[in-house]
Short mmCIF file of C-alpha atoms in Angstrom, two decimals:
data_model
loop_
_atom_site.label_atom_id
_atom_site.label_comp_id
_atom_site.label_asym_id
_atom_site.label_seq_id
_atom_site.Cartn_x
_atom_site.Cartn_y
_atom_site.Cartn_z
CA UNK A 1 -89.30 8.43 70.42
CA UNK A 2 -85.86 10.05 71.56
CA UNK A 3 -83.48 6.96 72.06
CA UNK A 4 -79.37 6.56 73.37
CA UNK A 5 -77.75 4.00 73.15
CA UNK A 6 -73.97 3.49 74.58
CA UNK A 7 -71.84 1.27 73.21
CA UNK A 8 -67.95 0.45 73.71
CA UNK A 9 -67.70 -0.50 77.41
CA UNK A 10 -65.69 -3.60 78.68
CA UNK A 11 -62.70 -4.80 80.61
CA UNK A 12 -59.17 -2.70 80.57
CA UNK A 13 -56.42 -3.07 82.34
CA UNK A 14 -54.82 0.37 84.00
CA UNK A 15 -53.16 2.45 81.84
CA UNK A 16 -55.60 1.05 78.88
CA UNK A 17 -57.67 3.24 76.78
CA UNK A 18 -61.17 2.25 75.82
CA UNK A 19 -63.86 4.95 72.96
CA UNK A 20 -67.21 4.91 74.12
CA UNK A 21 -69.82 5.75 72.07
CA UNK A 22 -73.28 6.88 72.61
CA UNK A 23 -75.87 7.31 69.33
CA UNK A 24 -78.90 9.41 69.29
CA UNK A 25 -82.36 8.53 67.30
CA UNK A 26 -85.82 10.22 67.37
CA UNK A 27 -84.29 13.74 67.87
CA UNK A 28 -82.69 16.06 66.22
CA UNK A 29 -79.22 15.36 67.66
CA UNK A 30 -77.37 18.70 66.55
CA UNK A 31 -80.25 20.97 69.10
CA UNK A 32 -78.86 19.66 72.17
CA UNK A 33 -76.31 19.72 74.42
CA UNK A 34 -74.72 16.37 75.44
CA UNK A 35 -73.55 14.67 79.02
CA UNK A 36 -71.68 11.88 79.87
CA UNK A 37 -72.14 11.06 83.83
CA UNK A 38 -71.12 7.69 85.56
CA UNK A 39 -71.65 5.65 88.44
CA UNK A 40 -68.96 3.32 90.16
CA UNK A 41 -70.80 0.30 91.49
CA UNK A 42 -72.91 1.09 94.69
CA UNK A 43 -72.40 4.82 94.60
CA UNK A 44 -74.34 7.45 93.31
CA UNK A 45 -74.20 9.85 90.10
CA UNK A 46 -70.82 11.74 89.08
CA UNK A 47 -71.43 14.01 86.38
CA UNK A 48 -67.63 13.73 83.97
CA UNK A 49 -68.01 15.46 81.16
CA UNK A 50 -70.30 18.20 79.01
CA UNK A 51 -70.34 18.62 75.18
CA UNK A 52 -72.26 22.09 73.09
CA UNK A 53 -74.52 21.16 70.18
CA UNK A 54 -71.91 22.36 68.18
CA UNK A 55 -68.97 20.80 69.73
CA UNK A 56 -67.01 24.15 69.86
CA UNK A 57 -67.46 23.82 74.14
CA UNK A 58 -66.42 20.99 76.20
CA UNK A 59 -65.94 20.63 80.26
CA UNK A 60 -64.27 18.04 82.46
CA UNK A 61 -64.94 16.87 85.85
CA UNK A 62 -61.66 17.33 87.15
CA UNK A 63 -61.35 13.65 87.82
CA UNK A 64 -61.25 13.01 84.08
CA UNK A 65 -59.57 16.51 82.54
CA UNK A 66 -56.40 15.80 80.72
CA UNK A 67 -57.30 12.28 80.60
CA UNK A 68 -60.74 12.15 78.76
CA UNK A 69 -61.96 13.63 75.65
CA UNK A 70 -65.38 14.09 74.79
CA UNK A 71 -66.81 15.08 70.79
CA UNK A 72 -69.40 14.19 68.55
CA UNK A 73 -70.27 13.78 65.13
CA UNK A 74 -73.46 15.54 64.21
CA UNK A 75 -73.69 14.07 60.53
CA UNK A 76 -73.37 10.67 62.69
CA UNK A 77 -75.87 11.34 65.31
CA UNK A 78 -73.20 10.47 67.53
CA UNK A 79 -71.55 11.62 70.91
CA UNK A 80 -68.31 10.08 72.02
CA UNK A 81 -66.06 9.60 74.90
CA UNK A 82 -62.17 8.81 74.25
CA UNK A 83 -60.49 7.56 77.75
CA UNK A 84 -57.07 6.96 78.24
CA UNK A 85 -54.65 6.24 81.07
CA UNK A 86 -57.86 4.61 82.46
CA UNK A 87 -57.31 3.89 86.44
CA UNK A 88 -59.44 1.64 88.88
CA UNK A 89 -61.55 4.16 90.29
CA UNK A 90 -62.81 4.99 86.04
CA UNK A 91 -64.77 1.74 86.89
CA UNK A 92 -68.78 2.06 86.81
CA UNK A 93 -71.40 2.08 84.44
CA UNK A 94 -71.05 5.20 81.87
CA UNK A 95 -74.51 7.00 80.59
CA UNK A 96 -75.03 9.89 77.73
CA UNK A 97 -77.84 11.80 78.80
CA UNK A 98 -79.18 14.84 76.74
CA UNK A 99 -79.66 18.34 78.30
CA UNK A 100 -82.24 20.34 76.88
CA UNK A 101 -82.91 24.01 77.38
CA UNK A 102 -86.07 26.40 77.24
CA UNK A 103 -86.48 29.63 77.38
CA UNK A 104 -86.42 31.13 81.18
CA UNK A 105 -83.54 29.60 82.10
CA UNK A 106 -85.49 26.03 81.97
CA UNK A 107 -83.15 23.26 81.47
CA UNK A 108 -82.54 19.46 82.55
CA UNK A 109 -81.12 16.41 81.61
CA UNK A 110 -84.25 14.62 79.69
CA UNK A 111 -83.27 11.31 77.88
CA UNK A 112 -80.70 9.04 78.99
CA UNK A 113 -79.07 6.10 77.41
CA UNK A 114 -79.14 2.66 79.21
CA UNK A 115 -75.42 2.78 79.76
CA UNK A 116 -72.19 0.68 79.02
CA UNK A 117 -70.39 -0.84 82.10
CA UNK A 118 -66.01 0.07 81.81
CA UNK A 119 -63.91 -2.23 84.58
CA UNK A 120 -60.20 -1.43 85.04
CA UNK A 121 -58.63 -4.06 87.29
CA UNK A 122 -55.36 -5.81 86.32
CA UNK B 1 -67.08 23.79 92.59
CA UNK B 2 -71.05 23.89 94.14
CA UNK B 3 -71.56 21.29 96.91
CA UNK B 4 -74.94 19.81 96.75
CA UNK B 5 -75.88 18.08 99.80
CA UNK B 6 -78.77 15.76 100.23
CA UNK B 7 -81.11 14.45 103.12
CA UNK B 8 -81.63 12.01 104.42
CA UNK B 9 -79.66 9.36 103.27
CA UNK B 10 -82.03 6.77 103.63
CA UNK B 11 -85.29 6.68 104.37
CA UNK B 12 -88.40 4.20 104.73
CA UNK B 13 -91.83 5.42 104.83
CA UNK B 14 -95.51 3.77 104.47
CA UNK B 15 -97.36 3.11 101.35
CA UNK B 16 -99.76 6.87 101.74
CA UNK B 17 -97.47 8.57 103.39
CA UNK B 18 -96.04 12.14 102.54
CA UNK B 19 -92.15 12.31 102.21
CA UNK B 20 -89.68 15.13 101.61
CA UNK B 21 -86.22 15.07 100.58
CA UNK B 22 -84.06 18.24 101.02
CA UNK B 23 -81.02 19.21 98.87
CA UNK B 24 -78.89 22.45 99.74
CA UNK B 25 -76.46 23.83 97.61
CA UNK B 26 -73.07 25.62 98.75
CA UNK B 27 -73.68 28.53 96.57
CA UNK B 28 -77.53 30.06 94.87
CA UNK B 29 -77.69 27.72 91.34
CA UNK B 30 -80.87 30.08 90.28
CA UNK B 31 -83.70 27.81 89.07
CA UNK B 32 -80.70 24.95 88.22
CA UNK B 33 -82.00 22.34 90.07
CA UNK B 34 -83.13 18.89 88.88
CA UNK B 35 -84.43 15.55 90.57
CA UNK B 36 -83.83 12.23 89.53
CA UNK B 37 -84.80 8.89 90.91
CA UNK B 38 -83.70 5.53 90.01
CA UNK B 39 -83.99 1.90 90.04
CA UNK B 40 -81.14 -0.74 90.92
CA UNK B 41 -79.90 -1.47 87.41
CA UNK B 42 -81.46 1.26 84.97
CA UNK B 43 -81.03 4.93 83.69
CA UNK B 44 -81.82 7.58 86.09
CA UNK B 45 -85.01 9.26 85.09
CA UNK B 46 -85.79 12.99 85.39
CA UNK B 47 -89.05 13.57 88.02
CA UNK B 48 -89.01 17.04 88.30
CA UNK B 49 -86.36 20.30 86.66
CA UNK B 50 -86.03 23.46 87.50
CA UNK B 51 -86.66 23.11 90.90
CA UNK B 52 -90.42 22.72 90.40
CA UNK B 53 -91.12 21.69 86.82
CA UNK B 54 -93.06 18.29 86.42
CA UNK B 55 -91.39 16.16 83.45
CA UNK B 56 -93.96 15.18 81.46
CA UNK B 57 -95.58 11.20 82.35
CA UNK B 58 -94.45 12.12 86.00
CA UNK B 59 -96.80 11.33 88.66
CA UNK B 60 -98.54 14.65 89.88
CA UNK B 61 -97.66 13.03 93.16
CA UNK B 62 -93.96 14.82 92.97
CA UNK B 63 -93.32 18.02 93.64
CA UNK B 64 -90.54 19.88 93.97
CA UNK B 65 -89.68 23.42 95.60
CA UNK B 66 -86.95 25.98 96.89
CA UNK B 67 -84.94 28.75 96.31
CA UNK B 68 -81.99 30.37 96.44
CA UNK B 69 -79.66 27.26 98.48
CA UNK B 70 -82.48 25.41 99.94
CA UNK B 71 -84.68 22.78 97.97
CA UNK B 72 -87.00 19.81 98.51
CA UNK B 73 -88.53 17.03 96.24
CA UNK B 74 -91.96 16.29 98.31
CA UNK B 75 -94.06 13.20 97.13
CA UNK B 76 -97.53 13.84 98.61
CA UNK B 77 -98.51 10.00 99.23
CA UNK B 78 -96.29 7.56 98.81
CA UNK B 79 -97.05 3.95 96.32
CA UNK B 80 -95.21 1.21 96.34
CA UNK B 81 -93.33 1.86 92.70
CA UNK B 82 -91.59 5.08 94.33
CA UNK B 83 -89.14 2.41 95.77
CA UNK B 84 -85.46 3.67 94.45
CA UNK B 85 -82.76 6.55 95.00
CA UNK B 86 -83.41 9.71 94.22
CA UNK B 87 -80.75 12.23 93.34
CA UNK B 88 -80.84 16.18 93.36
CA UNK B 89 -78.44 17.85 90.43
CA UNK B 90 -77.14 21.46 89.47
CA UNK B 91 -76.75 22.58 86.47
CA UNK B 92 -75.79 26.42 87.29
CA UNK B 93 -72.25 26.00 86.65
CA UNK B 94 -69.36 23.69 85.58
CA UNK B 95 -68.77 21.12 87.13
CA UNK B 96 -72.35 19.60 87.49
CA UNK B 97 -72.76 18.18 90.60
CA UNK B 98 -75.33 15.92 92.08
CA UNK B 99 -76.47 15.35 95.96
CA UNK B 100 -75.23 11.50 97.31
CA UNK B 101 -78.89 10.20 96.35
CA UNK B 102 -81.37 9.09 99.43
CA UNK B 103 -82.49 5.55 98.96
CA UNK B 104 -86.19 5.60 99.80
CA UNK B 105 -87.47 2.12 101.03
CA UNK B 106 -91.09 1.68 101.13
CA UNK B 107 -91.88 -0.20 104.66
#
């Protein structure tokens, strides 16, 4: 069974940095492309940042660009998420969530993780 | 950046009834278009990708549909587990972008 699991949320204060981390099981973690999408607490989905199987690509909500950084370690099964300068409105709950494609253009985001909660308040 | 715009907001509807959700895009995203619904406290979960592509263990219930700006999610009678929001999503360009979810309330 194809599993996430996010780790490395918690409380910062602004300006703080925090690493989350995200590892994959039941797949084979180096196919797929790689998400991470948040939600601050009573709003909907924002979609922050995008990862290639590879790691040679990488986009940025432009909420997050210049402040986030998003890579992963395929010999780790592992996707991560480096934030810095963190600010109040960073808070929410943070999910990985796989994106698979098919042929035909077919594509989606399949498996999520259960997600790791980041507050920034001082 | 696409705009993806979803309707209603809110809705609440009758345990056998048939609902639609719309979700319009500011520019064509091709066959880029996902739905999700979730529960208060857990993972969104993919119902339907590609604009009508049934995710396997979904309910043949769902059904989705559209073209070019102009899609709908369409559950053909309504049971009481389809509580939750439900979010469209493209995926035809950078950055993603999903709708502002409609929270469906079964009455």
């Amino acid at each position: 069974e194809a599993l996430l699991v996010e780790s490395g949320g918690g409380s910062i204060h602004p300006g703080g940095s925090l690493r989350l981390s995200c590892a994959a099981s039941g797949f084979k973690f180096s196919d797929f492309e790689m998400n991470w999408v948040r939600q601050a607490p009573g709003k909907g989905l924002e979609w922050v940042s995008y990862i290639f199987s590879s790691g040679t690509t990488t986009y940025y909500a432009d909420s997050v660009k210049g402040r986030f950084l998003i890579s992963r370690d395929n010999a780790k099964n592992s996707l991560y998420l480096q934030m810095n300068n963190l600010r109040a409105d960073d808070t929410g709950v943070y999910y990985c969530a796989r994106e698979f494609s098919l042929l035909r253009g077919l594509d989606g985001f399949d498996i999520w993780g259960q997600g790791t909660v980041v507050t920034v308040s001082s | 950046d696409i705009q993806v715009t979803q309707s209603p907001s809110s809705l609440s509807a009758s345990v056998g009834d048939r609902v639609t959700i719309t979700c319009r895009t500011s520019l064509i995203v091709s066959n880029h278009l996902h739905w999700f619904k979730q529960r208060p406290g857990r993972a969104p979960n993919l119902l339907i990708y590609s604009i009508s592509t049934l995710q396997s263990g979904v309910p043949s219930r769902f059904s989705g549909s559209g073209s070019g700006t102009g899609f709908s999610l369409t559950i053909s009678s309504l049971q009481p587990e389809d509580f939750g929001t439900y979010y469209c999503q493209q995926t035809y360009s950078f950055p993603y972008t999903f709708g502002q979810g409609t929270k469906l309330e079964i009455k």
